């Protein structure tokens, strides 16, 4: 499981002082970027091989300004051309679950505009983060 920390900034909250629902997707994106880096993938656009096919987030509890959150990322499915990431966002102090998200990532050839089979090396890296959801 990969873990990153994010601290909720004032601009990420709504009029009620809660973390705005759109902010969670920014946290999930940050977690995905760090996840790809942990697998050894560059963030260089000319080398990029992934496309986001689907993402969702369920809001379980309330998050607030200045709260330190931990985003836990793991793999729940590995297919032939895609894989699914799961994300648990928890309060760093209480370990209370704040939100759950997931994303389906497709291995993609941008030049030819089509999906490709996951390379074996990538599959091996993904298996090291595999947990059933």
PDB file of N, CA, C and O in Angstrom, residues 90-127:
ATOM      1  N   UNK A  90      -7.984   8.988   5.119  1.00  0.00           N
ATOM      2  CA  UNK A  90      -8.241   8.906   6.558  1.00  0.00           C
ATOM      3  C   UNK A  90      -7.610  10.102   7.274  1.00  0.00           C
ATOM      4  O   UNK A  90      -6.637  10.685   6.800  1.00  0.00           O
ATOM      5  N   UNK A  91      -8.164  10.442   8.429  1.00  0.00           N
ATOM      6  CA  UNK A  91      -7.582  11.462   9.291  1.00  0.00           C
ATOM      7  C   UNK A  91      -6.304  10.894   9.896  1.00  0.00           C
ATOM      8  O   UNK A  91      -6.311   9.784  10.432  1.00  0.00           O
ATOM      9  N   UNK A  92      -5.231  11.633   9.834  1.00  0.00           N
ATOM     10  CA  UNK A  92      -3.951  11.135  10.339  1.00  0.00           C
ATOM     11  C   UNK A  92      -3.945  10.970  11.858  1.00  0.00           C
ATOM     12  O   UNK A  92      -3.209  10.140  12.391  1.00  0.00           O
ATOM     13  N   UNK A  93      -4.762  11.754  12.560  1.00  0.00           N
ATOM     14  CA  UNK A  93      -4.769  11.684  14.025  1.00  0.00           C
ATOM     15  C   UNK A  93      -5.670  10.571  14.564  1.00  0.00           C
ATOM     16  O   UNK A  93      -5.332   9.911  15.535  1.00  0.00           O
ATOM     17  N   UNK A  94      -6.831  10.388  13.934  1.00  0.00           N
ATOM     18  CA  UNK A  94      -7.821   9.441  14.475  1.00  0.00           C
ATOM     19  C   UNK A  94      -7.950   8.164  13.662  1.00  0.00           C
ATOM     20  O   UNK A  94      -8.586   7.219  14.101  1.00  0.00           O
ATOM     21  N   UNK A  95      -7.393   8.161  12.446  1.00  0.00           N
ATOM     22  CA  UNK A  95      -7.531   7.066  11.493  1.00  0.00           C
ATOM     23  C   UNK A  95      -8.983   6.881  11.030  1.00  0.00           C
ATOM     24  O   UNK A  95      -9.340   5.851  10.463  1.00  0.00           O
ATOM     25  N   UNK A  96      -9.830   7.897  11.285  1.00  0.00           N
ATOM     26  CA  UNK A  96     -11.223   7.848  10.843  1.00  0.00           C
ATOM     27  C   UNK A  96     -11.266   7.944   9.320  1.00  0.00           C
ATOM     28  O   UNK A  96     -10.581   8.770   8.715  1.00  0.00           O
ATOM     29  N   UNK A  97     -12.077   7.090   8.699  1.00  0.00           N
ATOM     30  CA  UNK A  97     -12.247   7.110   7.255  1.00  0.00           C
ATOM     31  C   UNK A  97     -13.056   8.346   6.860  1.00  0.00           C
ATOM     32  O   UNK A  97     -14.176   8.546   7.341  1.00  0.00           O
ATOM     33  N   UNK A  98     -12.491   9.181   6.008  1.00  0.00           N
ATOM     34  CA  UNK A  98     -13.137  10.404   5.551  1.00  0.00           C
ATOM     35  C   UNK A  98     -13.795  10.176   4.181  1.00  0.00           C
ATOM     36  O   UNK A  98     -14.914  10.612   3.938  1.00  0.00           O
ATOM     37  N   UNK A  99     -13.080   9.501   3.276  1.00  0.00           N
ATOM     38  CA  UNK A  99     -13.604   9.248   1.931  1.00  0.00           C
ATOM     39  C   UNK A  99     -12.941   8.010   1.343  1.00  0.00           C
ATOM     40  O   UNK A  99     -11.838   7.637   1.738  1.00  0.00           O
ATOM     41  N   UNK A 100     -13.649   7.390   0.387  1.00  0.00           N
ATOM     42  CA  UNK A 100     -13.125   6.248  -0.364  1.00  0.00           C
ATOM     43  C   UNK A 100     -13.269   6.564  -1.836  1.00  0.00           C
ATOM     44  O   UNK A 100     -14.323   7.014  -2.269  1.00  0.00           O
ATOM     45  N   UNK A 101     -12.213   6.331  -2.581  1.00  0.00           N
ATOM     46  CA  UNK A 101     -12.275   6.579  -4.011  1.00  0.00           C
ATOM     47  C   UNK A 101     -11.678   5.430  -4.785  1.00  0.00           C
ATOM     48  O   UNK A 101     -11.058   4.524  -4.215  1.00  0.00           O
ATOM     49  N   UNK A 102     -11.893   5.460  -6.088  1.00  0.00           N
ATOM     50  CA  UNK A 102     -11.208   4.510  -6.953  1.00  0.00           C
ATOM     51  C   UNK A 102     -11.029   5.100  -8.335  1.00  0.00           C
ATOM     52  O   UNK A 102     -11.635   6.119  -8.670  1.00  0.00           O
ATOM     53  N   UNK A 103     -10.183   4.476  -9.105  1.00  0.00           N
ATOM     54  CA  UNK A 103      -9.888   4.936 -10.460  1.00  0.00           C
ATOM     55  C   UNK A 103      -9.551   3.735 -11.331  1.00  0.00           C
ATOM     56  O   UNK A 103      -8.866   2.814 -10.880  1.00  0.00           O
ATOM     57  N   UNK A 104     -10.057   3.762 -12.542  1.00  0.00           N
ATOM     58  CA  UNK A 104      -9.685   2.760 -13.539  1.00  0.00           C
ATOM     59  C   UNK A 104      -8.713   3.438 -14.498  1.00  0.00           C
ATOM     60  O   UNK A 104      -9.017   4.484 -15.078  1.00  0.00           O
ATOM     61  N   UNK A 105      -7.544   2.835 -14.611  1.00  0.00           N
ATOM     62  CA  UNK A 105      -6.452   3.382 -15.426  1.00  0.00           C
ATOM     63  C   UNK A 105      -6.215   2.433 -16.603  1.00  0.00           C
ATOM     64  O   UNK A 105      -6.079   1.227 -16.414  1.00  0.00           O
ATOM     65  N   UNK A 106      -6.147   3.003 -17.800  1.00  0.00           N
ATOM     66  CA  UNK A 106      -5.895   2.227 -19.014  1.00  0.00           C
ATOM     67  C   UNK A 106      -4.481   2.534 -19.504  1.00  0.00           C
ATOM     68  O   UNK A 106      -4.060   3.701 -19.515  1.00  0.00           O
ATOM     69  N   UNK A 107      -3.759   1.485 -19.881  1.00  0.00           N
ATOM     70  CA  UNK A 107      -2.444   1.659 -20.505  1.00  0.00           C
ATOM     71  C   UNK A 107      -2.719   2.074 -21.944  1.00  0.00           C
ATOM     72  O   UNK A 107      -3.428   1.383 -22.679  1.00  0.00           O
ATOM     73  N   UNK A 108      -2.172   3.225 -22.372  1.00  0.00           N
ATOM     74  CA  UNK A 108      -2.660   3.866 -23.593  1.00  0.00           C
ATOM     75  C   UNK A 108      -1.526   4.373 -24.471  1.00  0.00           C
ATOM     76  O   UNK A 108      -0.543   4.933 -23.985  1.00  0.00           O
ATOM     77  N   UNK A 109      -1.698   4.177 -25.775  1.00  0.00           N
ATOM     78  CA  UNK A 109      -0.773   4.697 -26.785  1.00  0.00           C
ATOM     79  C   UNK A 109      -1.396   5.972 -27.345  1.00  0.00           C
ATOM     80  O   UNK A 109      -2.335   5.914 -28.146  1.00  0.00           O
ATOM     81  N   UNK A 110      -0.908   7.127 -26.904  1.00  0.00           N
ATOM     82  CA  UNK A 110      -1.482   8.406 -27.320  1.00  0.00           C
ATOM     83  C   UNK A 110      -1.233   8.701 -28.800  1.00  0.00           C
ATOM     84  O   UNK A 110      -2.055   9.331 -29.458  1.00  0.00           O
ATOM     85  N   UNK A 111      -0.111   8.235 -29.339  1.00  0.00           N
ATOM     86  CA  UNK A 111       0.191   8.471 -30.754  1.00  0.00           C
ATOM     87  C   UNK A 111      -0.837   7.794 -31.644  1.00  0.00           C
ATOM     88  O   UNK A 111      -1.352   8.383 -32.589  1.00  0.00           O
ATOM     89  N   UNK A 112      -1.156   6.545 -31.330  1.00  0.00           N
ATOM     90  CA  UNK A 112      -2.106   5.779 -32.138  1.00  0.00           C
ATOM     91  C   UNK A 112      -3.531   5.827 -31.595  1.00  0.00           C
ATOM     92  O   UNK A 112      -4.424   5.224 -32.178  1.00  0.00           O
ATOM     93  N   UNK A 113      -3.711   6.519 -30.447  1.00  0.00           N
ATOM     94  CA  UNK A 113      -5.034   6.687 -29.841  1.00  0.00           C
ATOM     95  C   UNK A 113      -5.751   5.358 -29.604  1.00  0.00           C
ATOM     96  O   UNK A 113      -6.906   5.175 -29.984  1.00  0.00           O
ATOM     97  N   UNK A 114      -5.034   4.437 -28.930  1.00  0.00           N
ATOM     98  CA  UNK A 114      -5.643   3.155 -28.605  1.00  0.00           C
ATOM     99  C   UNK A 114      -4.997   2.548 -27.365  1.00  0.00           C
ATOM    100  O   UNK A 114      -3.853   2.838 -27.041  1.00  0.00           O
ATOM    101  N   UNK A 115      -5.764   1.720 -26.703  1.00  0.00           N
ATOM    102  CA  UNK A 115      -5.237   1.032 -25.520  1.00  0.00           C
ATOM    103  C   UNK A 115      -4.241  -0.031 -25.952  1.00  0.00           C
ATOM    104  O   UNK A 115      -4.252  -0.495 -27.094  1.00  0.00           O
ATOM    105  N   UNK A 116      -3.380  -0.397 -25.002  1.00  0.00           N
ATOM    106  CA  UNK A 116      -2.369  -1.419 -25.239  1.00  0.00           C
ATOM    107  C   UNK A 116      -2.377  -2.395 -24.072  1.00  0.00           C
ATOM    108  O   UNK A 116      -2.835  -2.063 -22.976  1.00  0.00           O
ATOM    109  N   UNK A 117      -1.817  -3.557 -24.311  1.00  0.00           N
ATOM    110  CA  UNK A 117      -1.683  -4.546 -23.243  1.00  0.00           C
ATOM    111  C   UNK A 117      -0.707  -4.027 -22.185  1.00  0.00           C
ATOM    112  O   UNK A 117       0.294  -3.374 -22.518  1.00  0.00           O
ATOM    113  N   UNK A 118      -1.020  -4.300 -20.920  1.00  0.00           N
ATOM    114  CA  UNK A 118      -0.113  -3.924 -19.840  1.00  0.00           C
ATOM    115  C   UNK A 118       1.195  -4.705 -19.990  1.00  0.00           C
ATOM    116  O   UNK A 118       1.170  -5.930 -20.127  1.00  0.00           O
ATOM    117  N   UNK A 119       2.341  -4.039 -19.936  1.00  0.00           N
ATOM    118  CA  UNK A 119       3.618  -4.756 -19.981  1.00  0.00           C
ATOM    119  C   UNK A 119       3.781  -5.636 -18.729  1.00  0.00           C
ATOM    120  O   UNK A 119       3.279  -5.301 -17.652  1.00  0.00           O
ATOM    121  N   UNK A 120       4.481  -6.717 -18.881  1.00  0.00           N
ATOM    122  CA  UNK A 120       4.688  -7.647 -17.763  1.00  0.00           C
ATOM    123  C   UNK A 120       5.382  -6.964 -16.580  1.00  0.00           C
ATOM    124  O   UNK A 120       5.047  -7.233 -15.430  1.00  0.00           O
ATOM    125  N   UNK A 121       6.343  -6.091 -16.870  1.00  0.00           N
ATOM    126  CA  UNK A 121       7.045  -5.386 -15.796  1.00  0.00           C
ATOM    127  C   UNK A 121       6.079  -4.521 -14.988  1.00  0.00           C
ATOM    128  O   UNK A 121       6.158  -4.474 -13.755  1.00  0.00           O
ATOM    129  N   UNK A 122       5.138  -3.863 -15.663  1.00  0.00           N
ATOM    130  CA  UNK A 122       4.134  -3.069 -14.970  1.00  0.00           C
ATOM    131  C   UNK A 122       3.226  -3.972 -14.138  1.00  0.00           C
ATOM    132  O   UNK A 122       2.923  -3.660 -12.981  1.00  0.00           O
ATOM    133  N   UNK A 123       2.803  -5.082 -14.696  1.00  0.00           N
ATOM    134  CA  UNK A 123       1.945  -6.017 -13.954  1.00  0.00           C
ATOM    135  C   UNK A 123       2.629  -6.481 -12.675  1.00  0.00           C
ATOM    136  O   UNK A 123       1.997  -6.571 -11.625  1.00  0.00           O
ATOM    137  N   UNK A 124       3.917  -6.766 -12.769  1.00  0.00           N
ATOM    138  CA  UNK A 124       4.661  -7.192 -11.579  1.00  0.00           C
ATOM    139  C   UNK A 124       4.685  -6.091 -10.529  1.00  0.00           C
ATOM    140  O   UNK A 124       4.529  -6.350  -9.334  1.00  0.00           O
ATOM    141  N   UNK A 125       4.917  -4.854 -10.959  1.00  0.00           N
ATOM    142  CA  UNK A 125       4.903  -3.727 -10.027  1.00  0.00           C
ATOM    143  C   UNK A 125       3.537  -3.551  -9.384  1.00  0.00           C
ATOM    144  O   UNK A 125       3.433  -3.298  -8.176  1.00  0.00           O
ATOM    145  N   UNK A 126       2.477  -3.681 -10.175  1.00  0.00           N
ATOM    146  CA  UNK A 126       1.119  -3.545  -9.645  1.00  0.00           C
ATOM    147  C   UNK A 126       0.804  -4.632  -8.622  1.00  0.00           C
ATOM    148  O   UNK A 126       0.145  -4.370  -7.614  1.00  0.00           O
ATOM    149  N   UNK A 127       1.281  -5.838  -8.873  1.00  0.00           N
ATOM    150  CA  UNK A 127       1.018  -6.952  -7.949  1.00  0.00           C
ATOM    151  C   UNK A 127       1.576  -6.679  -6.553  1.00  0.00           C
ATOM    152  O   UNK A 127       1.032  -7.140  -5.566  1.00  0.00           O
TER     153      UNK A 127
END
